[in-house]
Amino acid sequence: MFNETYELSNGVIIPKLGLGTWLLDDEQAAQAVRDAVSIGYRHIDTAQAYMNETGVGKGMHSCGVAREELFITTKVAAEAKNYDAVTQSIDESLAKMRLDYIDLMIIHSPQPWSEFREENRYFEENKEVWKAMEDAYKTGKAKAIGLSNFLQDDIENILASYEIKPMVNQILAHVSNTPLELIEFCQKNDILVEAYSPIAHGVILDNGEVKVIADKYGVSVAQLCLRYDIQLGLVVIPKTANPNHMRINADLDFVISDADMETLKNVEAIQNYGEHSFFPVFGGKLK
Ligand SMILES: NC(=O)c1ccc[n+]([C@@H]2O[C@H](COP(=O)([O-])OP(=O)(O)OC[C@H]3O[C@@H](n4cnc5c(N)ncnc54)[C@H](OP(=O)(O)O)[C@@H]3O)[C@@H](O)[C@H]2O)c1
């Protein structure tokens, strides 16, 4: 998988497979980045909210591979909803990671987490946030800019007045929970979709129905889920600090049949993400 890439609408090349780092602390993130890069990963996903940008930066600077060969994504905090807060947060991310530029900078959420998917859509604020993102792009602090957790109307709000078009939307997309209409809308608008929690935060691993299909291809459930997202044209960013899992997650050299893709699209939705259900992205609210 390591040589497989997509091209963003501005011509920037992004590896299809990246390493997720949510819930890793600085030390774990630094080691995970070094391990991942030595295995062949070149794309790392972090966020201001993960509190591990310093560790990700340390891992990048000590991994033995040149900065230009790495693709690093970070996310502006969901709570930063005005121009100055966004600009300052981008400068802080650069300082923490000791970088001159970020490859992809995205808005973590259209709403602050405590109001995720609630009535106030922050449309006006997000236009101002987008202006700050555009300026970060124009000044070279970010090579590409985009969105995360944006629904169709959140995206339309940006598309109504952009100067620079968003290049990606990073959203929850995994077997049993694939927002096909939103994906289609993004793809029609030349916005690359990145699938976060591509193996359902681990919750899908013991799903019997999915396991039967994985067995048919002689792969693990994790591999089947990653391949499924790739075949939908999505970037995948599975999280692991386990080098063995990193290797397995990059071994996706098989093709899921059209019939099995249809079956996987219709696997009964996961309702419960276990101990992590309180996170907004899994339907809960962080207070
Ligand atoms: N934009 C957003 O709002 C947002 C939200 C959520 C996540 N994300 C991003 O997406 C990344 C991935 O999502 P996620 O962390 O929620 O979940 P995920 O990648 O779907 O699943 C991670 C879980 O799967 C396990 N795992 C990974 N590879 C495995 C393998 N080959 N075999 C068995 N188990 C395996 C991991 O355990 P081990 O560590 O033991 O391998 C971990 O428990 C995040 O780290 C973050 O970068 C973004």
Coordinates of C-alpha atoms and ligand atoms in Angstrom, one line a residue:
M1 CA 0.0 0.0 0.0
F2 CA 2.9 2.4 0.7
N3 CA 3.3 3.5 -2.9
E4 CA -0.5 4.1 -3.5
T5 CA -1.5 7.7 -3.5
Y6 CA -4.3 10.1 -4.4
E7 CA -3.9 13.5 -5.9
L8 CA -5.8 16.3 -4.1
S9 CA -7.6 19.0 -6.2
N10 CA -4.6 21.3 -5.9
G11 CA -2.1 18.7 -7.1
V12 CA -0.7 17.7 -3.8
I13 CA 0.0 13.9 -3.5
I14 CA -1.4 12.1 -0.4
P15 CA -0.6 8.5 0.5
K16 CA -3.8 6.4 0.7
L17 CA -2.7 4.8 4.0
G18 CA -1.8 6.9 7.0
L19 CA -1.2 6.2 10.7
G20 CA -3.8 7.4 13.2
T21 CA -2.5 8.6 16.5
W22 CA -5.6 9.5 18.6
L23 CA -5.2 8.4 22.2
L24 CA -1.4 8.1 22.0
D25 CA 0.5 10.3 24.4
D26 CA 3.6 12.2 23.3
E27 CA 6.0 9.4 24.1
Q28 CA 3.9 6.7 22.5
A29 CA 3.2 8.9 19.4
A30 CA 7.0 9.5 18.9
Q31 CA 7.7 5.8 19.0
A32 CA 4.7 4.9 16.9
V33 CA 5.9 7.4 14.2
R34 CA 9.4 6.0 14.2
D35 CA 8.1 2.4 14.0
A36 CA 5.6 3.2 11.3
V37 CA 8.1 5.1 9.2
S38 CA 10.6 2.2 9.4
I39 CA 7.9 -0.1 8.2
G40 CA 7.1 2.1 5.3
Y41 CA 4.4 4.6 6.4
R42 CA 4.9 8.1 5.2
H43 CA 1.6 9.7 6.3
I44 CA 0.7 10.5 9.9
D45 CA -2.6 11.9 11.3
T46 CA -2.7 13.9 14.5
A47 CA -4.7 16.9 15.9
Q48 CA -4.3 19.7 18.3
A49 CA -6.9 18.0 20.5
Y50 CA -4.8 14.8 20.7
M51 CA -2.2 16.6 22.8
N52 CA 0.5 14.6 21.0
E53 CA 1.8 17.0 18.3
T54 CA 5.1 17.4 20.2
G55 CA 5.5 13.6 20.2
V56 CA 4.6 13.3 16.6
G57 CA 7.1 16.0 15.8
K58 CA 9.8 14.2 17.8
G59 CA 9.1 11.0 16.0
M60 CA 9.3 12.7 12.6
H61 CA 12.6 14.4 13.4
S62 CA 14.2 11.2 14.7
C63 CA 12.8 8.7 12.2
G64 CA 15.6 8.9 9.7
V65 CA 13.5 9.9 6.7
A66 CA 13.6 13.4 5.2
R67 CA 10.8 15.8 6.1
E68 CA 9.8 16.2 2.5
E69 CA 9.0 12.5 2.2
L70 CA 6.6 12.6 5.1
F71 CA 2.9 13.7 4.9
I72 CA 1.6 15.1 8.1
T73 CA -2.0 16.1 8.9
T74 CA -3.1 18.0 11.9
K75 CA -6.5 19.5 12.9
V76 CA -7.5 22.9 14.2
A77 CA -9.3 22.5 17.5
A78 CA -13.1 22.3 17.2
E79 CA -13.4 25.1 19.6
A80 CA -11.3 27.6 17.6
K81 CA -14.1 29.5 15.8
N82 CA -12.6 32.9 14.9
Y83 CA -9.8 34.1 12.7
D84 CA -7.2 34.9 15.3
A85 CA -7.8 31.7 17.3
V86 CA -7.3 29.6 14.2
T87 CA -4.2 31.4 13.1
Q88 CA -2.6 31.3 16.5
S89 CA -3.4 27.5 16.8
I90 CA -1.8 26.8 13.5
D91 CA 1.4 28.6 14.6
E92 CA 1.3 26.6 17.8
S93 CA 1.0 23.4 15.9
L94 CA 4.0 24.3 13.7
A95 CA 6.0 25.2 16.8
K96 CA 5.1 22.0 18.7
M97 CA 6.1 19.8 15.8
R98 CA 9.1 22.0 14.9
L99 CA 7.9 22.3 11.3
D100 CA 7.9 25.1 8.7
Y101 CA 4.8 23.7 7.1
I102 CA 2.0 21.1 7.6
D103 CA 1.0 19.0 4.6
L104 CA -2.7 19.0 5.4
M105 CA -4.4 21.2 7.9
I106 CA -8.1 20.5 8.6
I107 CA -10.9 22.0 10.7
H108 CA -11.6 19.2 13.3
S109 CA -15.3 19.8 13.5
P110 CA -17.9 22.4 12.3
Q111 CA -19.1 22.8 15.8
P112 CA -17.3 22.8 19.2
W113 CA -17.4 19.3 20.6
S114 CA -19.8 20.2 23.4
E115 CA -22.3 21.3 20.7
F116 CA -21.6 18.6 18.1
R117 CA -24.5 18.0 15.8
E118 CA -26.7 20.4 17.8
E119 CA -28.8 23.3 16.5
N120 CA -26.2 26.0 16.2
R121 CA -24.3 25.2 13.0
Y122 CA -21.7 27.9 13.3
F123 CA -22.1 28.7 9.6
E124 CA -20.8 32.3 9.9
E125 CA -18.0 31.4 12.2
N126 CA -16.9 28.6 9.9
K127 CA -16.6 31.1 7.0
E128 CA -14.2 33.1 9.2
V129 CA -12.3 30.0 10.2
W130 CA -12.0 29.0 6.5
K131 CA -10.6 32.5 5.7
A132 CA -7.8 31.8 8.3
M133 CA -7.2 28.4 6.7
E134 CA -6.9 30.0 3.3
D135 CA -4.4 32.5 4.6
A136 CA -2.4 29.7 6.2
Y137 CA -2.4 28.0 2.8
K138 CA -1.4 31.2 0.9
T139 CA 1.5 31.9 3.3
G140 CA 2.7 28.3 2.9
K141 CA 2.1 27.1 6.4
A142 CA -0.2 24.4 5.0
K143 CA 0.3 22.7 1.6
A144 CA -3.4 21.6 1.6
I145 CA -6.4 22.6 3.7
G146 CA -9.7 20.8 4.4
L147 CA -12.5 19.8 6.7
S148 CA -13.5 17.1 9.1
N149 CA -16.9 16.0 10.3
F150 CA -18.5 18.4 7.9
L151 CA -22.0 17.4 6.7
Q152 CA -23.3 18.4 3.3
D153 CA -24.8 21.7 4.4
D154 CA -21.6 22.5 6.4
I155 CA -19.6 22.0 3.2
E156 CA -22.1 23.9 1.1
N157 CA -21.7 26.8 3.5
I158 CA -18.0 26.9 2.7
L159 CA -18.5 26.3 -1.0
A160 CA -20.8 29.3 -1.2
S161 CA -18.0 31.8 -0.6
Y162 CA -14.6 30.1 -0.8
E163 CA -11.5 31.5 -2.4
I164 CA -9.6 28.3 -2.1
K165 CA -11.7 25.1 -2.2
P166 CA -11.4 22.6 0.6
M167 CA -9.3 19.6 -0.6
V168 CA -10.5 16.9 1.9
N169 CA -13.3 16.0 4.4
Q170 CA -12.2 13.5 7.1
I171 CA -15.3 11.6 8.3
L172 CA -16.3 8.5 10.2
A173 CA -16.6 5.8 7.6
H174 CA -16.3 2.1 8.2
V175 CA -18.0 -1.2 7.4
S176 CA -21.5 -0.9 9.1
N177 CA -21.4 2.9 9.2
T178 CA -20.6 4.3 5.8
P179 CA -22.2 7.7 4.9
L180 CA -22.5 6.9 1.2
E181 CA -24.4 10.0 0.2
L182 CA -22.0 12.4 1.9
I183 CA -19.1 10.5 0.3
E184 CA -20.7 10.9 -3.1
F185 CA -21.4 14.6 -2.5
C186 CA -17.7 15.2 -1.6
Q187 CA -16.4 13.1 -4.5
K188 CA -18.6 15.0 -7.0
N189 CA -17.1 18.2 -5.6
D190 CA -13.6 17.0 -6.0
I191 CA -13.1 16.8 -2.2
L192 CA -11.2 13.7 -1.2
V193 CA -12.8 11.8 1.7
E194 CA -10.6 10.4 4.4
A195 CA -12.1 7.6 6.5
Y196 CA -11.4 7.9 10.2
S197 CA -11.9 5.0 12.6
P198 CA -11.8 2.7 9.6
I199 CA -11.9 -0.4 11.8
A200 CA -14.7 1.1 13.9
H201 CA -12.3 2.0 16.7
G202 CA -11.7 -1.7 17.1
V203 CA -15.4 -2.5 17.8
I204 CA -16.0 -4.4 14.5
L205 CA -13.2 -6.9 15.0
D206 CA -15.4 -9.5 16.6
N207 CA -18.4 -9.1 14.2
G208 CA -19.3 -12.6 13.0
E209 CA -20.8 -11.5 9.7
V210 CA -17.7 -9.5 8.7
K211 CA -15.4 -12.3 9.9
V212 CA -17.0 -14.8 7.5
I213 CA -16.2 -12.5 4.6
A214 CA -12.7 -11.8 5.8
D215 CA -12.1 -15.6 6.1
K216 CA -13.2 -16.0 2.5
Y217 CA -10.3 -13.7 1.4
G218 CA -7.9 -15.2 3.9
V219 CA -7.4 -11.8 5.6
S220 CA -8.2 -10.3 9.0
V221 CA -11.3 -8.2 9.8
A222 CA -9.0 -5.2 10.1
Q223 CA -7.6 -5.8 6.6
L224 CA -11.0 -6.3 5.1
C225 CA -12.3 -3.1 6.6
L226 CA -9.4 -1.1 5.3
R227 CA -9.6 -2.6 1.9
Y228 CA -13.4 -1.8 1.8
D229 CA -12.7 1.9 2.4
I230 CA -9.9 2.0 -0.1
Q231 CA -12.2 0.5 -2.7
L232 CA -14.7 3.3 -2.0
G233 CA -11.9 5.7 -3.0
L234 CA -11.1 6.9 0.6
V235 CA -7.9 7.5 2.5
V236 CA -7.6 5.3 5.6
I237 CA -5.8 6.2 8.8
P238 CA -6.0 3.2 11.2
K239 CA -4.6 3.8 14.6
T240 CA -2.2 1.4 16.2
A241 CA 1.0 1.6 18.2
N242 CA 1.7 -2.1 17.5
P243 CA 4.3 -2.6 14.8
N244 CA 2.8 -5.9 13.9
H245 CA -0.7 -4.3 13.3
M246 CA 1.0 -1.6 11.3
R247 CA 2.4 -4.2 9.0
I248 CA -0.9 -6.1 8.7
N249 CA -2.8 -2.9 8.0
A250 CA -0.5 -2.1 5.0
D251 CA -0.9 -5.6 3.5
L252 CA -4.1 -5.0 1.4
D253 CA -3.1 -6.6 -1.8
F254 CA -6.5 -8.3 -2.5
V255 CA -9.8 -7.2 -4.2
I256 CA -13.2 -7.4 -2.6
S257 CA -15.8 -8.5 -5.1
D258 CA -18.7 -6.1 -6.0
A259 CA -21.2 -8.5 -4.3
D260 CA -19.2 -8.5 -1.1
M261 CA -18.8 -4.7 -1.2
E262 CA -22.6 -4.5 -1.3
T263 CA -23.0 -6.9 1.6
L264 CA -20.4 -4.9 3.6
K265 CA -22.2 -1.6 2.9
N266 CA -25.3 -3.1 4.4
V267 CA -23.9 -4.7 7.6
E268 CA -26.1 -3.7 10.5
A269 CA -24.9 -0.4 12.0
I270 CA -22.8 -0.5 15.2
Q271 CA -24.9 1.3 17.8
N272 CA -22.4 1.1 20.7
Y273 CA -18.7 2.0 20.6
G274 CA -18.3 0.7 24.1
E275 CA -16.3 2.6 26.6
H276 CA -15.6 5.3 23.9
S277 CA -19.3 6.0 23.2
F278 CA -19.1 9.3 25.1
F279 CA -16.9 10.8 22.4
P280 CA -18.9 13.1 20.2
V281 CA -17.7 11.3 17.0
F282 CA -19.3 8.1 18.3
G283 CA -22.6 9.7 19.1
G284 CA -21.9 11.0 22.6
K285 CA -20.9 14.4 23.9
L286 CA -17.8 15.4 25.7
K287 CA -18.7 17.8 28.4
Ligands
LIG1 N1 -11.4 13.7 12.6 C1 -12.0 13.1 13.7 O1 -12.9 13.6 14.3 C2 -11.4 11.8 14.1 C3 -12.2 11.0 15.0 C4 -11.7 9.7 15.3 C5 -10.5 9.3 14.8 N2 -9.7 10.1 13.9 C6 -8.5 9.7 13.4 O2 -8.6 8.3 12.8 C7 -7.7 7.5 13.5 C8 -8.2 6.1 13.5 O3 -9.4 6.0 14.2 P1 -9.6 5.3 15.7 O4 -8.3 5.5 16.4 O5 -10.8 5.8 16.3 O6 -9.9 3.8 15.4 P2 -9.4 2.6 14.3 O7 -8.2 3.0 13.7 O8 -10.7 2.3 13.6 O9 -9.2 1.5 15.4 C9 -8.2 1.5 16.3 C10 -8.3 0.2 17.2 O10 -8.1 -0.9 16.3 C11 -6.9 -1.7 16.8 N3 -6.2 -2.2 15.7 C12 -5.6 -1.5 14.7 N4 -5.0 -2.3 13.8 C13 -5.4 -3.6 14.2 C14 -5.1 -4.9 13.6 N5 -4.5 -5.0 12.5 N6 -5.6 -6.0 14.3 C15 -6.3 -5.8 15.4 N7 -6.6 -4.6 16.0 C16 -6.1 -3.5 15.4 C17 -6.1 -0.8 17.7 O11 -5.5 -1.5 18.7 P3 -3.9 -1.5 18.8 O12 -3.4 -0.1 19.1 O13 -3.7 -2.5 19.9 O14 -3.4 -2.0 17.5 C18 -7.2 0.2 18.2 O15 -7.8 -0.4 19.4 C19 -7.4 8.1 14.8 O16 -6.3 7.6 15.5 C20 -7.3 9.6 14.4 O17 -6.1 9.8 13.8 C21 -10.2 11.3 13.6

